[in-house]
Amino acid sequence: MLTRLTVLILSIVLYSFFYVLTAPGWFYIKDTPLACAIKQNDPHTFNSLLETEDFEIKDGSGNTPLSIAVDEVNYNFTKELLEKGANPNARSDFADRPIICEAASRVCYPRFNRSKDTARDIVKLLIKYGADVNARTILGETAILRAARCGDAKLSTILIKNGANVNIFSRQGVPLHQAIYKSRRSKSYETIEALIAGGANPRVKNYKKDYGKTAIDLAKGYNDLKLLKILEKSNSTASLSSYTSERTTLTYKDRRIESILYRYGIYLPAYKINFITKYPFLFIILMLPTLIACLTGVVKKDVFLITAGALQPHIIVAGFILILFIGDSS
């Protein structure tokens, strides 16, 4: 029987092996010529390559030239690529990130000497060319949640005016709660006011991080009278509909996975379950050591499944795979 130390060593070896195999440059060209021109901010080479190269070819990390231009906060390159027909809703193969979320991140965390105003202009440009403002990352985050988390009222307003769902749920909760956390440090309420004006519901409960507390509960807990007055201005009737509507997108196979996990006290939102069914072999490779540990008795199945809900998504997936391999004994 395998010991815990053996399982640990095996885990390290397999994780390292998987990391090396998926590192940029093994199965892809590390950087395409067009990607290099963007990163080096070389307009002459960029313009010449734009006429001859396929601008949808991805680099070793699975990024398109457009996503690289956005990450570099290069407005001119971004505009030229979009004018040529680059897809503003393309996603990175490696991290499955929407481009608009990357653009929002660059507003919050500018690179080098790039200005936040330029990053906001890029967000506007992406929206103009059809970017989905409610596109999610694999963790369920959207651009509005990132804007709220960094307390950028201007970006929040831009996104709201273009249809961003201010009551959307993610692994981090809802945007309003994130804006409140930020306001505690920055002492600024502009982002909160923008979200409330855009229809954010202060009565929506955040089960992800705050034990079911609403934004009003947080304000009362902080004894923040100014925040309470802002929240009381809300006339929003939004509820959990944005979340329940997401759950209806599950396929029959996804619903079966959801019911099995739920039986063991493990709850996953729809976007995670959809991701599981999209990339099952990735999770099998990652969690092979854990599966071996369970199958050999180093870790008990029941204990493993009960505690899985508090752990990372890929460990939860391992629990599901384990059920499929050795049967549902509940």
mmCIF file of C-alpha atoms in Angstrom:
data_model
loop_
_atom_site.group_PDB
_atom_site.id
_atom_site.type_symbol
_atom_site.label_atom_id
_atom_site.label_comp_id
_atom_site.label_asym_id
_atom_site.label_seq_id
_atom_site.Cartn_x
_atom_site.Cartn_y
_atom_site.Cartn_z
ATOM 1 C CA MET A 1 0.000 0.000 0.000
ATOM 2 C CA LEU A 2 1.232 3.470 -0.824
ATOM 3 C CA THR A 3 2.291 5.683 2.031
ATOM 4 C CA ARG A 4 1.400 9.353 2.331
ATOM 5 C CA LEU A 5 5.031 10.272 1.572
ATOM 6 C CA THR A 6 4.959 8.221 -1.632
ATOM 7 C CA VAL A 7 1.751 9.939 -2.723
ATOM 8 C CA LEU A 8 3.292 13.353 -1.998
ATOM 9 C CA ILE A 9 6.410 12.557 -4.046
ATOM 10 C CA LEU A 10 4.297 11.183 -6.885
ATOM 11 C CA SER A 11 2.148 14.322 -6.822
ATOM 12 C CA ILE A 12 5.176 16.600 -7.111
ATOM 13 C CA VAL A 13 6.622 14.576 -9.992
ATOM 14 C CA LEU A 14 3.356 14.485 -11.953
ATOM 15 C CA TYR A 15 2.566 18.160 -11.383
ATOM 16 C CA SER A 16 6.088 19.099 -12.507
ATOM 17 C CA PHE A 17 5.806 16.872 -15.578
ATOM 18 C CA PHE A 18 2.444 18.389 -16.495
ATOM 19 C CA TYR A 19 3.771 21.934 -15.999
ATOM 20 C CA VAL A 20 6.754 21.299 -18.291
ATOM 21 C CA LEU A 21 4.593 19.761 -21.006
ATOM 22 C CA THR A 22 2.154 22.664 -20.988
ATOM 23 C CA ALA A 23 4.840 25.361 -20.827
ATOM 24 C CA PRO A 24 4.861 27.761 -23.797
ATOM 25 C CA GLY A 25 7.104 26.579 -26.598
ATOM 26 C CA TRP A 26 6.686 22.814 -26.288
ATOM 27 C CA PHE A 27 3.722 22.264 -28.571
ATOM 28 C CA TYR A 28 3.451 25.736 -30.071
ATOM 29 C CA ILE A 29 5.748 28.363 -31.449
ATOM 30 C CA LYS A 30 6.663 30.355 -28.372
ATOM 31 C CA ASP A 31 6.015 33.744 -29.977
ATOM 32 C CA THR A 32 4.714 34.431 -33.456
ATOM 33 C CA PRO A 33 6.427 37.248 -35.396
ATOM 34 C CA LEU A 34 3.315 39.395 -35.010
ATOM 35 C CA ALA A 35 3.258 38.789 -31.253
ATOM 36 C CA CYS A 36 6.925 39.808 -31.039
ATOM 37 C CA ALA A 37 6.244 43.020 -32.962
ATOM 38 C CA ILE A 38 3.436 43.914 -30.552
ATOM 39 C CA LYS A 39 5.501 43.187 -27.452
ATOM 40 C CA GLN A 40 8.443 45.194 -28.818
ATOM 41 C CA ASN A 41 6.123 48.047 -29.833
ATOM 42 C CA ASP A 42 7.444 47.979 -33.397
ATOM 43 C CA PRO A 43 4.835 49.710 -35.621
ATOM 44 C CA HIS A 44 6.758 49.174 -38.881
ATOM 45 C CA THR A 45 7.076 45.405 -38.446
ATOM 46 C CA PHE A 46 3.549 45.205 -37.050
ATOM 47 C CA ASN A 47 1.981 46.913 -40.069
ATOM 48 C CA SER A 48 3.918 44.815 -42.576
ATOM 49 C CA LEU A 49 3.062 41.546 -40.804
ATOM 50 C CA LEU A 50 -0.576 42.556 -40.433
ATOM 51 C CA GLU A 51 -0.923 42.422 -44.212
ATOM 52 C CA THR A 52 0.632 38.976 -44.567
ATOM 53 C CA GLU A 53 0.111 37.033 -41.310
ATOM 54 C CA ASP A 54 -3.017 35.426 -39.940
ATOM 55 C CA PHE A 55 -3.829 37.688 -36.990
ATOM 56 C CA GLU A 56 -5.823 34.947 -35.256
ATOM 57 C CA ILE A 57 -2.802 32.624 -34.824
ATOM 58 C CA LYS A 58 -2.121 32.103 -31.122
ATOM 59 C CA ASP A 59 1.226 32.127 -29.360
ATOM 60 C CA GLY A 60 2.585 29.492 -26.970
ATOM 61 C CA SER A 61 0.269 30.651 -24.186
ATOM 62 C CA GLY A 62 -2.765 30.493 -26.435
ATOM 63 C CA ASN A 63 -3.102 34.268 -26.791
ATOM 64 C CA THR A 64 -4.156 35.974 -30.011
ATOM 65 C CA PRO A 65 -2.338 39.117 -31.217
ATOM 66 C CA LEU A 66 -5.368 41.133 -30.073
ATOM 67 C CA SER A 67 -5.173 39.827 -26.505
ATOM 68 C CA ILE A 68 -1.432 40.595 -26.472
ATOM 69 C CA ALA A 69 -2.036 44.141 -27.714
ATOM 70 C CA VAL A 70 -4.661 44.626 -24.991
ATOM 71 C CA ASP A 71 -2.321 43.217 -22.355
ATOM 72 C CA GLU A 72 0.390 45.625 -23.523
ATOM 73 C CA VAL A 73 -2.159 48.486 -23.339
ATOM 74 C CA ASN A 74 -1.374 49.455 -26.924
ATOM 75 C CA TYR A 75 -4.384 51.349 -28.225
ATOM 76 C CA ASN A 76 -3.163 51.788 -31.817
ATOM 77 C CA PHE A 77 -2.321 48.119 -32.332
ATOM 78 C CA THR A 78 -5.619 47.100 -30.729
ATOM 79 C CA LYS A 79 -7.573 49.400 -33.030
ATOM 80 C CA GLU A 80 -5.787 48.202 -36.184
ATOM 81 C CA LEU A 81 -6.376 44.545 -35.304
ATOM 82 C CA LEU A 82 -10.068 45.153 -34.642
ATOM 83 C CA GLU A 83 -10.413 47.083 -37.906
ATOM 84 C CA LYS A 84 -8.889 44.094 -39.702
ATOM 85 C CA GLY A 85 -11.527 41.835 -38.173
ATOM 86 C CA ALA A 86 -9.838 40.376 -35.086
ATOM 87 C CA ASN A 87 -12.286 38.612 -32.773
ATOM 88 C CA PRO A 88 -12.852 40.693 -29.589
ATOM 89 C CA ASN A 89 -14.400 37.649 -27.883
ATOM 90 C CA ALA A 90 -11.478 35.276 -28.443
ATOM 91 C CA ARG A 91 -10.212 33.543 -25.306
ATOM 92 C CA SER A 92 -6.798 32.366 -24.195
ATOM 93 C CA ASP A 93 -6.366 28.601 -24.572
ATOM 94 C CA PHE A 94 -4.221 28.331 -21.452
ATOM 95 C CA ALA A 95 -6.272 30.320 -18.948
ATOM 96 C CA ASP A 96 -9.576 30.702 -20.817
ATOM 97 C CA ARG A 97 -9.722 34.450 -20.205
ATOM 98 C CA PRO A 98 -11.985 36.834 -22.155
ATOM 99 C CA ILE A 99 -10.079 39.744 -23.679
ATOM 100 C CA ILE A 100 -12.385 42.322 -22.105
ATOM 101 C CA CYS A 101 -11.535 40.991 -18.633
ATOM 102 C CA GLU A 102 -7.851 41.418 -19.430
ATOM 103 C CA ALA A 103 -8.553 44.969 -20.560
ATOM 104 C CA ALA A 104 -10.376 45.668 -17.288
ATOM 105 C CA SER A 105 -7.421 44.270 -15.352
ATOM 106 C CA ARG A 106 -5.084 46.657 -17.138
ATOM 107 C CA VAL A 107 -7.227 49.574 -15.984
ATOM 108 C CA CYS A 108 -6.843 48.357 -12.434
ATOM 109 C CA TYR A 109 -3.207 47.340 -12.717
ATOM 110 C CA PRO A 110 -1.506 49.366 -15.484
ATOM 111 C CA ARG A 111 1.655 48.008 -17.057
ATOM 112 C CA PHE A 112 4.836 50.072 -17.053
ATOM 113 C CA ASN A 113 3.982 53.714 -17.772
ATOM 114 C CA ARG A 114 0.703 53.001 -19.566
ATOM 115 C CA SER A 115 -2.106 55.242 -18.375
ATOM 116 C CA LYS A 116 -5.427 54.077 -16.962
ATOM 117 C CA ASP A 117 -7.214 56.363 -19.415
ATOM 118 C CA THR A 118 -5.648 54.483 -22.334
ATOM 119 C CA ALA A 119 -6.742 51.177 -20.820
ATOM 120 C CA ARG A 120 -10.304 52.506 -20.437
ATOM 121 C CA ASP A 121 -10.275 53.642 -24.068
ATOM 122 C CA ILE A 122 -9.290 50.104 -25.066
ATOM 123 C CA VAL A 123 -12.281 48.747 -23.130
ATOM 124 C CA LYS A 124 -14.545 51.161 -25.038
ATOM 125 C CA LEU A 125 -12.943 50.077 -28.302
ATOM 126 C CA LEU A 126 -13.503 46.382 -27.593
ATOM 127 C CA ILE A 127 -17.149 47.051 -26.743
ATOM 128 C CA LYS A 128 -17.568 49.083 -29.935
ATOM 129 C CA TYR A 129 -16.402 46.083 -31.964
ATOM 130 C CA GLY A 130 -18.727 43.649 -30.232
ATOM 131 C CA ALA A 131 -16.974 42.387 -27.099
ATOM 132 C CA ASP A 132 -19.330 40.689 -24.632
ATOM 133 C CA VAL A 133 -19.258 42.813 -21.458
ATOM 134 C CA ASN A 134 -20.618 39.892 -19.420
ATOM 135 C CA ALA A 135 -18.076 37.323 -20.627
ATOM 136 C CA ARG A 136 -16.764 35.202 -17.740
ATOM 137 C CA THR A 137 -13.374 33.830 -16.791
ATOM 138 C CA ILE A 138 -13.168 30.202 -15.635
ATOM 139 C CA LEU A 139 -13.710 31.530 -12.098
ATOM 140 C CA GLY A 140 -16.889 33.288 -13.183
ATOM 141 C CA GLU A 141 -15.441 36.786 -13.014
ATOM 142 C CA THR A 142 -16.595 39.491 -15.394
ATOM 143 C CA ALA A 143 -15.147 42.875 -16.274
ATOM 144 C CA ILE A 144 -17.598 44.683 -13.959
ATOM 145 C CA LEU A 145 -16.497 42.587 -10.999
ATOM 146 C CA ARG A 146 -12.854 43.433 -11.675
ATOM 147 C CA ALA A 147 -13.732 47.112 -12.001
ATOM 148 C CA ALA A 148 -15.612 46.992 -8.689
ATOM 149 C CA ARG A 149 -12.820 45.133 -6.931
ATOM 150 C CA CYS A 150 -10.245 47.776 -7.816
ATOM 151 C CA GLY A 151 -12.672 50.617 -7.128
ATOM 152 C CA ASP A 152 -12.628 52.191 -10.593
ATOM 153 C CA ALA A 153 -15.850 54.175 -10.900
ATOM 154 C CA LYS A 154 -15.122 55.368 -14.448
ATOM 155 C CA LEU A 155 -14.615 51.850 -15.776
ATOM 156 C CA SER A 156 -17.686 50.635 -13.892
ATOM 157 C CA THR A 157 -19.782 53.369 -15.493
ATOM 158 C CA ILE A 158 -18.491 52.504 -18.979
ATOM 159 C CA LEU A 159 -19.385 48.843 -18.518
ATOM 160 C CA ILE A 160 -22.798 49.560 -16.979
ATOM 161 C CA LYS A 161 -23.759 51.876 -19.845
ATOM 162 C CA ASN A 162 -22.949 49.046 -22.232
ATOM 163 C CA GLY A 163 -25.073 46.398 -20.532
ATOM 164 C CA ALA A 164 -22.890 44.916 -17.798
ATOM 165 C CA ASN A 165 -24.861 42.845 -15.272
ATOM 166 C CA VAL A 166 -24.188 44.531 -11.918
ATOM 167 C CA ASN A 167 -25.815 41.711 -9.944
ATOM 168 C CA ILE A 168 -23.891 38.859 -11.527
ATOM 169 C CA PHE A 169 -22.477 36.183 -9.208
ATOM 170 C CA SER A 170 -18.954 34.809 -9.295
ATOM 171 C CA ARG A 171 -16.609 32.921 -7.038
ATOM 172 C CA GLN A 172 -15.841 36.269 -5.378
ATOM 173 C CA GLY A 173 -19.487 37.181 -4.850
ATOM 174 C CA VAL A 174 -21.210 40.157 -6.461
ATOM 175 C CA PRO A 175 -19.654 43.446 -7.680
ATOM 176 C CA LEU A 176 -21.312 45.578 -4.980
ATOM 177 C CA HIS A 177 -19.695 43.606 -2.166
ATOM 178 C CA GLN A 178 -16.311 43.894 -3.870
ATOM 179 C CA ALA A 179 -16.713 47.660 -4.189
ATOM 180 C CA ILE A 180 -17.563 47.891 -0.483
ATOM 181 C CA TYR A 181 -14.407 45.983 0.482
ATOM 182 C CA LYS A 182 -12.364 48.391 -1.631
ATOM 183 C CA SER A 183 -14.082 51.445 -0.138
ATOM 184 C CA ARG A 184 -12.988 50.339 3.318
ATOM 185 C CA ARG A 185 -9.381 50.856 2.237
ATOM 186 C CA SER A 186 -9.715 53.758 -0.192
ATOM 187 C CA LYS A 187 -12.423 55.707 1.706
ATOM 188 C CA SER A 188 -14.063 56.367 -1.664
ATOM 189 C CA TYR A 189 -17.706 55.627 -2.486
ATOM 190 C CA GLU A 190 -17.771 56.571 -6.180
ATOM 191 C CA THR A 191 -17.753 52.990 -7.466
ATOM 192 C CA ILE A 192 -20.527 52.000 -5.058
ATOM 193 C CA GLU A 193 -22.609 54.955 -6.228
ATOM 194 C CA ALA A 194 -22.012 53.972 -9.867
ATOM 195 C CA LEU A 195 -23.133 50.394 -9.188
ATOM 196 C CA ILE A 196 -26.242 51.522 -7.292
ATOM 197 C CA ALA A 197 -27.121 53.940 -10.098
ATOM 198 C CA GLY A 198 -26.698 51.040 -12.524
ATOM 199 C CA GLY A 199 -29.184 48.839 -10.670
ATOM 200 C CA ALA A 200 -27.070 46.951 -8.130
ATOM 201 C CA ASN A 201 -29.260 45.373 -5.470
ATOM 202 C CA PRO A 202 -27.955 45.939 -1.906
ATOM 203 C CA ARG A 203 -30.312 43.209 -0.655
ATOM 204 C CA VAL A 204 -28.687 40.390 -2.628
ATOM 205 C CA LYS A 205 -27.015 37.959 -0.242
ATOM 206 C CA ASN A 206 -23.396 36.998 -0.753
ATOM 207 C CA TYR A 207 -23.059 33.323 0.139
ATOM 208 C CA LYS A 208 -19.555 33.081 -1.271
ATOM 209 C CA LYS A 209 -17.608 35.087 1.294
ATOM 210 C CA ASP A 210 -19.929 36.807 3.761
ATOM 211 C CA TYR A 211 -22.116 34.018 5.155
ATOM 212 C CA GLY A 212 -25.203 35.278 3.338
ATOM 213 C CA LYS A 213 -24.812 38.948 4.268
ATOM 214 C CA THR A 214 -26.215 41.678 2.061
ATOM 215 C CA ALA A 215 -24.457 44.947 1.260
ATOM 216 C CA ILE A 216 -26.732 46.618 3.816
ATOM 217 C CA ASP A 217 -25.626 44.086 6.433
ATOM 218 C CA LEU A 218 -21.998 44.949 5.682
ATOM 219 C CA ALA A 219 -22.668 48.679 6.013
ATOM 220 C CA LYS A 220 -24.368 48.134 9.373
ATOM 221 C CA GLY A 221 -21.533 45.911 10.531
ATOM 222 C CA TYR A 222 -19.003 48.576 9.596
ATOM 223 C CA ASN A 223 -21.205 51.231 11.245
ATOM 224 C CA ASP A 224 -20.823 53.240 8.044
ATOM 225 C CA LEU A 225 -23.686 55.732 7.921
ATOM 226 C CA LYS A 226 -22.584 57.289 4.644
ATOM 227 C CA LEU A 227 -22.553 53.899 2.955
ATOM 228 C CA LEU A 228 -26.000 53.115 4.359
ATOM 229 C CA LYS A 229 -27.406 56.331 2.895
ATOM 230 C CA ILE A 230 -25.968 55.446 -0.524
ATOM 231 C CA LEU A 231 -27.419 51.939 -0.403
ATOM 232 C CA GLU A 232 -30.833 53.230 0.643
ATOM 233 C CA LYS A 233 -31.032 55.160 -2.632
ATOM 234 C CA SER A 234 -31.326 51.891 -4.514
ATOM 235 C CA ASN A 235 -34.664 51.090 -6.110
ATOM 236 C CA SER A 236 -33.379 47.840 -7.591
ATOM 237 C CA THR A 237 -35.655 44.823 -7.581
ATOM 238 C CA ALA A 238 -32.938 42.501 -8.905
ATOM 239 C CA SER A 239 -32.509 39.251 -7.027
ATOM 240 C CA LEU A 240 -30.845 35.947 -7.655
ATOM 241 C CA SER A 241 -32.318 35.708 -11.149
ATOM 242 C CA SER A 242 -28.937 36.406 -12.738
ATOM 243 C CA TYR A 243 -27.597 33.343 -10.984
ATOM 244 C CA THR A 244 -30.524 31.001 -11.487
ATOM 245 C CA SER A 245 -30.683 31.849 -15.171
ATOM 246 C CA GLU A 246 -27.081 30.736 -15.423
ATOM 247 C CA ARG A 247 -27.953 27.368 -13.920
ATOM 248 C CA THR A 248 -30.523 26.670 -16.629
ATOM 249 C CA THR A 249 -27.734 26.507 -19.238
ATOM 250 C CA LEU A 250 -26.625 23.107 -17.920
ATOM 251 C CA THR A 251 -26.927 20.169 -20.296
ATOM 252 C CA TYR A 252 -28.332 16.790 -19.230
ATOM 253 C CA LYS A 253 -24.797 15.491 -18.643
ATOM 254 C CA ASP A 254 -23.915 18.581 -16.615
ATOM 255 C CA ARG A 255 -27.038 18.221 -14.472
ATOM 256 C CA ARG A 256 -26.118 14.616 -13.697
ATOM 257 C CA ILE A 257 -22.704 15.786 -12.496
ATOM 258 C CA GLU A 258 -24.372 18.513 -10.429
ATOM 259 C CA SER A 259 -26.738 16.032 -8.745
ATOM 260 C CA ILE A 260 -23.917 13.626 -7.860
ATOM 261 C CA LEU A 261 -21.789 16.377 -6.346
ATOM 262 C CA TYR A 262 -24.748 17.847 -4.482
ATOM 263 C CA ARG A 263 -25.452 14.460 -2.891
ATOM 264 C CA TYR A 264 -22.051 14.687 -1.242
ATOM 265 C CA GLY A 265 -22.582 18.236 -0.043
ATOM 266 C CA ILE A 266 -20.498 19.746 -2.839
ATOM 267 C CA TYR A 267 -22.068 22.682 -4.673
ATOM 268 C CA LEU A 268 -20.623 24.079 -7.892
ATOM 269 C CA PRO A 269 -22.101 26.864 -10.050
ATOM 270 C CA ALA A 270 -22.883 26.134 -13.677
ATOM 271 C CA TYR A 271 -19.812 27.745 -15.213
ATOM 272 C CA LYS A 272 -17.521 25.429 -13.211
ATOM 273 C CA ILE A 273 -19.501 22.327 -14.103
ATOM 274 C CA ASN A 274 -19.437 23.317 -17.773
ATOM 275 C CA PHE A 275 -15.669 23.769 -17.530
ATOM 276 C CA ILE A 276 -15.310 20.310 -15.961
ATOM 277 C CA THR A 277 -17.137 18.654 -18.843
ATOM 278 C CA LYS A 278 -15.162 20.688 -21.382
ATOM 279 C CA TYR A 279 -11.707 19.738 -20.056
ATOM 280 C CA PRO A 280 -12.092 16.416 -18.185
ATOM 281 C CA PHE A 281 -8.707 14.949 -19.111
ATOM 282 C CA LEU A 282 -6.865 17.994 -17.808
ATOM 283 C CA PHE A 283 -8.335 17.408 -14.364
ATOM 284 C CA ILE A 284 -7.719 13.660 -14.513
ATOM 285 C CA ILE A 285 -4.011 14.278 -15.148
ATOM 286 C CA LEU A 286 -3.782 16.904 -12.411
ATOM 287 C CA MET A 287 -5.555 14.820 -9.814
ATOM 288 C CA LEU A 288 -4.110 11.397 -10.649
ATOM 289 C CA PRO A 289 -2.059 11.266 -7.408
ATOM 290 C CA THR A 290 -5.157 12.093 -5.364
ATOM 291 C CA LEU A 291 -7.138 9.397 -7.123
ATOM 292 C CA ILE A 292 -4.394 6.859 -6.448
ATOM 293 C CA ALA A 293 -4.402 7.883 -2.793
ATOM 294 C CA CYS A 294 -8.164 7.362 -2.577
ATOM 295 C CA LEU A 295 -8.173 4.067 -4.437
ATOM 296 C CA THR A 296 -5.369 2.639 -2.284
ATOM 297 C CA GLY A 297 -6.936 3.722 0.980
ATOM 298 C CA VAL A 298 -4.396 6.402 1.939
ATOM 299 C CA VAL A 299 -7.267 8.892 1.897
ATOM 300 C CA LYS A 300 -10.755 7.653 2.748
ATOM 301 C CA LYS A 301 -13.374 8.268 0.097
ATOM 302 C CA ASP A 302 -16.031 9.693 2.425
ATOM 303 C CA VAL A 303 -13.637 12.063 4.194
ATOM 304 C CA PHE A 304 -12.200 13.140 0.863
ATOM 305 C CA LEU A 305 -15.612 13.946 -0.612
ATOM 306 C CA ILE A 306 -16.948 15.730 2.462
ATOM 307 C CA THR A 307 -13.930 18.032 2.694
ATOM 308 C CA ALA A 308 -13.695 18.562 -1.066
ATOM 309 C CA GLY A 309 -16.267 21.361 -1.009
ATOM 310 C CA ALA A 310 -13.882 23.590 0.931
ATOM 311 C CA LEU A 311 -10.971 22.931 -1.426
ATOM 312 C CA GLN A 312 -10.052 24.006 -4.937
ATOM 313 C CA PRO A 313 -12.304 23.170 -7.920
ATOM 314 C CA HIS A 314 -9.886 20.630 -9.405
ATOM 315 C CA ILE A 315 -9.984 18.645 -6.144
ATOM 316 C CA ILE A 316 -13.770 18.673 -6.269
ATOM 317 C CA VAL A 317 -13.527 17.347 -9.806
ATOM 318 C CA ALA A 318 -11.262 14.564 -8.574
ATOM 319 C CA GLY A 319 -14.032 13.581 -6.178
ATOM 320 C CA PHE A 320 -16.471 13.386 -9.057
ATOM 321 C CA ILE A 321 -14.051 11.312 -11.139
ATOM 322 C CA LEU A 322 -13.533 9.033 -8.157
ATOM 323 C CA ILE A 323 -17.270 8.396 -7.966
ATOM 324 C CA LEU A 324 -17.315 7.426 -11.636
ATOM 325 C CA PHE A 325 -14.338 5.100 -11.250
ATOM 326 C CA ILE A 326 -15.369 3.161 -8.142
ATOM 327 C CA GLY A 327 -19.118 3.696 -8.135
ATOM 328 C CA ASP A 328 -21.538 5.686 -6.037
ATOM 329 C CA SER A 329 -21.741 3.913 -2.690
ATOM 330 C CA SER A 330 -24.053 6.409 -0.980
#
